[in-house]
């Protein structure tokens, strides 16, 4: 059925979106780790070190906020994809039942 193929394509697009968001989250986490390593290795002391540490903590807080938001988007998108797929399947099942009943009614009318 064309509807089934379209539904599968939409489902695949939704999963592709989830994959893209997961990749973005992974990249932000990787950058967080890289910045943490640089901050740890810098060994800058005094006021400069404190300023760098403060900057890193501020940036890290913002980056973590981005990671949390991306995670929420992933969860919502996965839920939407699953729900849309389930509803499409239910609609397809109902259509098949109605088609069967219609065919049965036509057949009985011909007898």
JSON list of C-alpha atoms in Angstrom, two decimals:
[
{"chain": "A", "resi": 1, "resn": "UNK", "atom": "CA", "xyz": [0.00, 0.00, 0.00]},
{"chain": "A", "resi": 2, "resn": "UNK", "atom": "CA", "xyz": [1.15, 3.52, -0.78]},
{"chain": "A", "resi": 3, "resn": "UNK", "atom": "CA", "xyz": [-0.05, 4.68, 2.63]},
{"chain": "A", "resi": 4, "resn": "UNK", "atom": "CA", "xyz": [2.12, 2.11, 4.34]},
{"chain": "A", "resi": 5, "resn": "UNK", "atom": "CA", "xyz": [5.17, 3.16, 2.31]},
{"chain": "A", "resi": 6, "resn": "UNK", "atom": "CA", "xyz": [4.53, 6.83, 3.09]},
{"chain": "A", "resi": 7, "resn": "UNK", "atom": "CA", "xyz": [4.10, 6.00, 6.77]},
{"chain": "A", "resi": 8, "resn": "UNK", "atom": "CA", "xyz": [7.37, 4.09, 6.80]},
{"chain": "A", "resi": 9, "resn": "UNK", "atom": "CA", "xyz": [9.12, 7.01, 5.10]},
{"chain": "A", "resi": 10, "resn": "UNK", "atom": "CA", "xyz": [7.71, 9.46, 7.67]},
{"chain": "A", "resi": 11, "resn": "UNK", "atom": "CA", "xyz": [8.77, 7.14, 10.47]},
{"chain": "A", "resi": 12, "resn": "UNK", "atom": "CA", "xyz": [12.29, 6.94, 9.04]},
{"chain": "A", "resi": 13, "resn": "UNK", "atom": "CA", "xyz": [12.44, 10.75, 8.80]},
{"chain": "A", "resi": 14, "resn": "UNK", "atom": "CA", "xyz": [11.42, 11.00, 12.44]},
{"chain": "A", "resi": 15, "resn": "UNK", "atom": "CA", "xyz": [14.10, 8.53, 13.45]},
{"chain": "A", "resi": 16, "resn": "UNK", "atom": "CA", "xyz": [16.60, 10.51, 11.36]},
{"chain": "A", "resi": 17, "resn": "UNK", "atom": "CA", "xyz": [15.68, 13.61, 13.34]},
{"chain": "A", "resi": 18, "resn": "UNK", "atom": "CA", "xyz": [16.23, 11.73, 16.59]},
{"chain": "A", "resi": 19, "resn": "UNK", "atom": "CA", "xyz": [19.61, 10.54, 15.33]},
{"chain": "A", "resi": 20, "resn": "UNK", "atom": "CA", "xyz": [20.61, 14.09, 14.35]},
{"chain": "A", "resi": 21, "resn": "UNK", "atom": "CA", "xyz": [19.66, 15.44, 17.76]},
{"chain": "A", "resi": 22, "resn": "UNK", "atom": "CA", "xyz": [21.56, 12.65, 19.49]},
{"chain": "A", "resi": 23, "resn": "UNK", "atom": "CA", "xyz": [24.60, 13.50, 17.38]},
{"chain": "A", "resi": 24, "resn": "UNK", "atom": "CA", "xyz": [24.31, 17.19, 18.30]},
{"chain": "A", "resi": 25, "resn": "UNK", "atom": "CA", "xyz": [24.08, 16.31, 21.98]},
{"chain": "A", "resi": 26, "resn": "UNK", "atom": "CA", "xyz": [27.13, 14.08, 21.68]},
{"chain": "A", "resi": 27, "resn": "UNK", "atom": "CA", "xyz": [29.12, 16.86, 20.00]},
{"chain": "A", "resi": 28, "resn": "UNK", "atom": "CA", "xyz": [28.24, 19.37, 22.74]},
{"chain": "A", "resi": 29, "resn": "UNK", "atom": "CA", "xyz": [29.30, 16.83, 25.37]},
{"chain": "A", "resi": 30, "resn": "UNK", "atom": "CA", "xyz": [32.56, 16.21, 23.49]},
{"chain": "A", "resi": 31, "resn": "UNK", "atom": "CA", "xyz": [33.28, 19.96, 23.40]},
{"chain": "A", "resi": 32, "resn": "UNK", "atom": "CA", "xyz": [32.53, 20.16, 27.12]},
{"chain": "A", "resi": 33, "resn": "UNK", "atom": "CA", "xyz": [35.13, 17.46, 27.78]},
{"chain": "A", "resi": 34, "resn": "UNK", "atom": "CA", "xyz": [37.70, 19.15, 25.52]},
{"chain": "A", "resi": 35, "resn": "UNK", "atom": "CA", "xyz": [37.24, 22.52, 27.24]},
{"chain": "A", "resi": 36, "resn": "UNK", "atom": "CA", "xyz": [37.49, 20.85, 30.66]},
{"chain": "A", "resi": 37, "resn": "UNK", "atom": "CA", "xyz": [40.78, 19.21, 29.65]},
{"chain": "A", "resi": 38, "resn": "UNK", "atom": "CA", "xyz": [42.18, 22.50, 28.35]},
{"chain": "A", "resi": 39, "resn": "UNK", "atom": "CA", "xyz": [41.15, 24.29, 31.53]},
{"chain": "A", "resi": 40, "resn": "UNK", "atom": "CA", "xyz": [42.74, 21.56, 33.65]},
{"chain": "A", "resi": 41, "resn": "UNK", "atom": "CA", "xyz": [45.99, 21.59, 31.66]},
{"chain": "A", "resi": 42, "resn": "UNK", "atom": "CA", "xyz": [46.33, 25.35, 31.41]},
{"chain": "A", "resi": 43, "resn": "UNK", "atom": "CA", "xyz": [47.85, 25.58, 34.85]},
{"chain": "A", "resi": 44, "resn": "UNK", "atom": "CA", "xyz": [47.31, 29.33, 34.88]},
{"chain": "A", "resi": 45, "resn": "UNK", "atom": "CA", "xyz": [47.40, 30.61, 38.43]},
{"chain": "A", "resi": 46, "resn": "UNK", "atom": "CA", "xyz": [46.35, 33.78, 40.16]},
{"chain": "A", "resi": 47, "resn": "UNK", "atom": "CA", "xyz": [43.68, 36.08, 38.82]},
{"chain": "A", "resi": 48, "resn": "UNK", "atom": "CA", "xyz": [44.05, 34.74, 35.29]},
{"chain": "A", "resi": 49, "resn": "UNK", "atom": "CA", "xyz": [43.44, 31.18, 36.46]},
{"chain": "A", "resi": 50, "resn": "UNK", "atom": "CA", "xyz": [40.42, 32.21, 38.49]},
{"chain": "A", "resi": 51, "resn": "UNK", "atom": "CA", "xyz": [39.00, 34.16, 35.55]},
{"chain": "A", "resi": 52, "resn": "UNK", "atom": "CA", "xyz": [39.54, 31.18, 33.24]},
{"chain": "A", "resi": 53, "resn": "UNK", "atom": "CA", "xyz": [37.92, 28.83, 35.74]},
{"chain": "A", "resi": 54, "resn": "UNK", "atom": "CA", "xyz": [34.95, 31.18, 36.15]},
{"chain": "A", "resi": 55, "resn": "UNK", "atom": "CA", "xyz": [34.59, 31.45, 32.37]},
{"chain": "A", "resi": 56, "resn": "UNK", "atom": "CA", "xyz": [34.76, 27.68, 31.99]},
{"chain": "A", "resi": 57, "resn": "UNK", "atom": "CA", "xyz": [32.13, 27.10, 34.68]},
{"chain": "A", "resi": 58, "resn": "UNK", "atom": "CA", "xyz": [29.82, 29.64, 33.10]},
{"chain": "A", "resi": 59, "resn": "UNK", "atom": "CA", "xyz": [30.28, 28.12, 29.65]},
{"chain": "A", "resi": 60, "resn": "UNK", "atom": "CA", "xyz": [29.86, 24.61, 31.04]},
{"chain": "A", "resi": 61, "resn": "UNK", "atom": "CA", "xyz": [26.59, 25.58, 32.71]},
{"chain": "A", "resi": 62, "resn": "UNK", "atom": "CA", "xyz": [25.27, 26.93, 29.41]},
{"chain": "A", "resi": 63, "resn": "UNK", "atom": "CA", "xyz": [26.49, 23.87, 27.52]},
{"chain": "A", "resi": 64, "resn": "UNK", "atom": "CA", "xyz": [24.78, 21.59, 30.02]},
{"chain": "A", "resi": 65, "resn": "UNK", "atom": "CA", "xyz": [21.56, 23.55, 29.55]},
{"chain": "A", "resi": 66, "resn": "UNK", "atom": "CA", "xyz": [21.85, 22.92, 25.80]},
{"chain": "A", "resi": 67, "resn": "UNK", "atom": "CA", "xyz": [22.41, 19.19, 26.43]},
{"chain": "A", "resi": 68, "resn": "UNK", "atom": "CA", "xyz": [19.32, 19.02, 28.65]},
{"chain": "A", "resi": 69, "resn": "UNK", "atom": "CA", "xyz": [17.20, 20.87, 26.06]},
{"chain": "A", "resi": 70, "resn": "UNK", "atom": "CA", "xyz": [18.41, 18.58, 23.27]},
{"chain": "A", "resi": 71, "resn": "UNK", "atom": "CA", "xyz": [17.59, 15.55, 25.43]},
{"chain": "A", "resi": 72, "resn": "UNK", "atom": "CA", "xyz": [14.05, 16.88, 25.97]},
{"chain": "A", "resi": 73, "resn": "UNK", "atom": "CA", "xyz": [13.70, 17.44, 22.23]},
{"chain": "A", "resi": 74, "resn": "UNK", "atom": "CA", "xyz": [14.87, 13.88, 21.55]},
{"chain": "A", "resi": 75, "resn": "UNK", "atom": "CA", "xyz": [12.35, 12.46, 24.01]},
{"chain": "A", "resi": 76, "resn": "UNK", "atom": "CA", "xyz": [9.50, 14.54, 22.56]},
{"chain": "A", "resi": 77, "resn": "UNK", "atom": "CA", "xyz": [10.41, 13.66, 18.98]},
{"chain": "A", "resi": 78, "resn": "UNK", "atom": "CA", "xyz": [10.65, 9.96, 19.78]},
{"chain": "A", "resi": 79, "resn": "UNK", "atom": "CA", "xyz": [7.24, 10.11, 21.46]},
{"chain": "A", "resi": 80, "resn": "UNK", "atom": "CA", "xyz": [5.75, 11.96, 18.47]},
{"chain": "A", "resi": 81, "resn": "UNK", "atom": "CA", "xyz": [7.23, 9.51, 15.97]},
{"chain": "A", "resi": 82, "resn": "UNK", "atom": "CA", "xyz": [5.96, 6.52, 17.93]},
{"chain": "A", "resi": 83, "resn": "UNK", "atom": "CA", "xyz": [2.53, 8.06, 18.40]},
{"chain": "A", "resi": 84, "resn": "UNK", "atom": "CA", "xyz": [2.20, 9.04, 14.74]},
{"chain": "A", "resi": 85, "resn": "UNK", "atom": "CA", "xyz": [3.23, 5.57, 13.64]},
{"chain": "A", "resi": 86, "resn": "UNK", "atom": "CA", "xyz": [0.75, 3.94, 16.02]},
{"chain": "A", "resi": 87, "resn": "UNK", "atom": "CA", "xyz": [-2.10, 6.21, 14.88]},
{"chain": "A", "resi": 88, "resn": "UNK", "atom": "CA", "xyz": [-1.29, 5.59, 11.22]},
{"chain": "A", "resi": 89, "resn": "UNK", "atom": "CA", "xyz": [-1.37, 1.84, 11.85]},
{"chain": "A", "resi": 90, "resn": "UNK", "atom": "CA", "xyz": [-4.69, 2.13, 13.69]},
{"chain": "A", "resi": 91, "resn": "UNK", "atom": "CA", "xyz": [-6.14, 4.16, 10.80]},
{"chain": "A", "resi": 92, "resn": "UNK", "atom": "CA", "xyz": [-4.90, 1.61, 8.30]},
{"chain": "A", "resi": 93, "resn": "UNK", "atom": "CA", "xyz": [-6.44, -1.23, 10.32]},
{"chain": "A", "resi": 94, "resn": "UNK", "atom": "CA", "xyz": [-9.78, 0.60, 10.54]},
{"chain": "A", "resi": 95, "resn": "UNK", "atom": "CA", "xyz": [-9.72, 1.32, 6.81]},
{"chain": "A", "resi": 96, "resn": "UNK", "atom": "CA", "xyz": [-9.14, -2.36, 6.09]},
{"chain": "A", "resi": 97, "resn": "UNK", "atom": "CA", "xyz": [-12.04, -3.35, 8.36]},
{"chain": "A", "resi": 98, "resn": "UNK", "atom": "CA", "xyz": [-14.35, -0.83, 6.68]},
{"chain": "A", "resi": 99, "resn": "UNK", "atom": "CA", "xyz": [-13.27, -1.97, 3.22]},
{"chain": "A", "resi": 100, "resn": "UNK", "atom": "CA", "xyz": [-13.95, -5.57, 4.20]},
{"chain": "A", "resi": 101, "resn": "UNK", "atom": "CA", "xyz": [-17.40, -4.71, 5.56]},
{"chain": "A", "resi": 102, "resn": "UNK", "atom": "CA", "xyz": [-18.20, -2.70, 2.44]},
{"chain": "A", "resi": 103, "resn": "UNK", "atom": "CA", "xyz": [-17.11, -5.56, 0.20]},
{"chain": "A", "resi": 104, "resn": "UNK", "atom": "CA", "xyz": [-19.13, -8.00, 2.27]},
{"chain": "A", "resi": 105, "resn": "UNK", "atom": "CA", "xyz": [-22.21, -5.74, 2.03]},
{"chain": "A", "resi": 106, "resn": "UNK", "atom": "CA", "xyz": [-21.85, -5.41, -1.74]},
{"chain": "A", "resi": 107, "resn": "UNK", "atom": "CA", "xyz": [-21.44, -9.17, -2.10]},
{"chain": "A", "resi": 108, "resn": "UNK", "atom": "CA", "xyz": [-24.53, -9.84, 0.03]},
{"chain": "A", "resi": 109, "resn": "UNK", "atom": "CA", "xyz": [-26.53, -7.29, -1.97]},
{"chain": "A", "resi": 110, "resn": "UNK", "atom": "CA", "xyz": [-25.65, -9.14, -5.15]},
{"chain": "A", "resi": 111, "resn": "UNK", "atom": "CA", "xyz": [-26.98, -12.44, -3.82]}
]
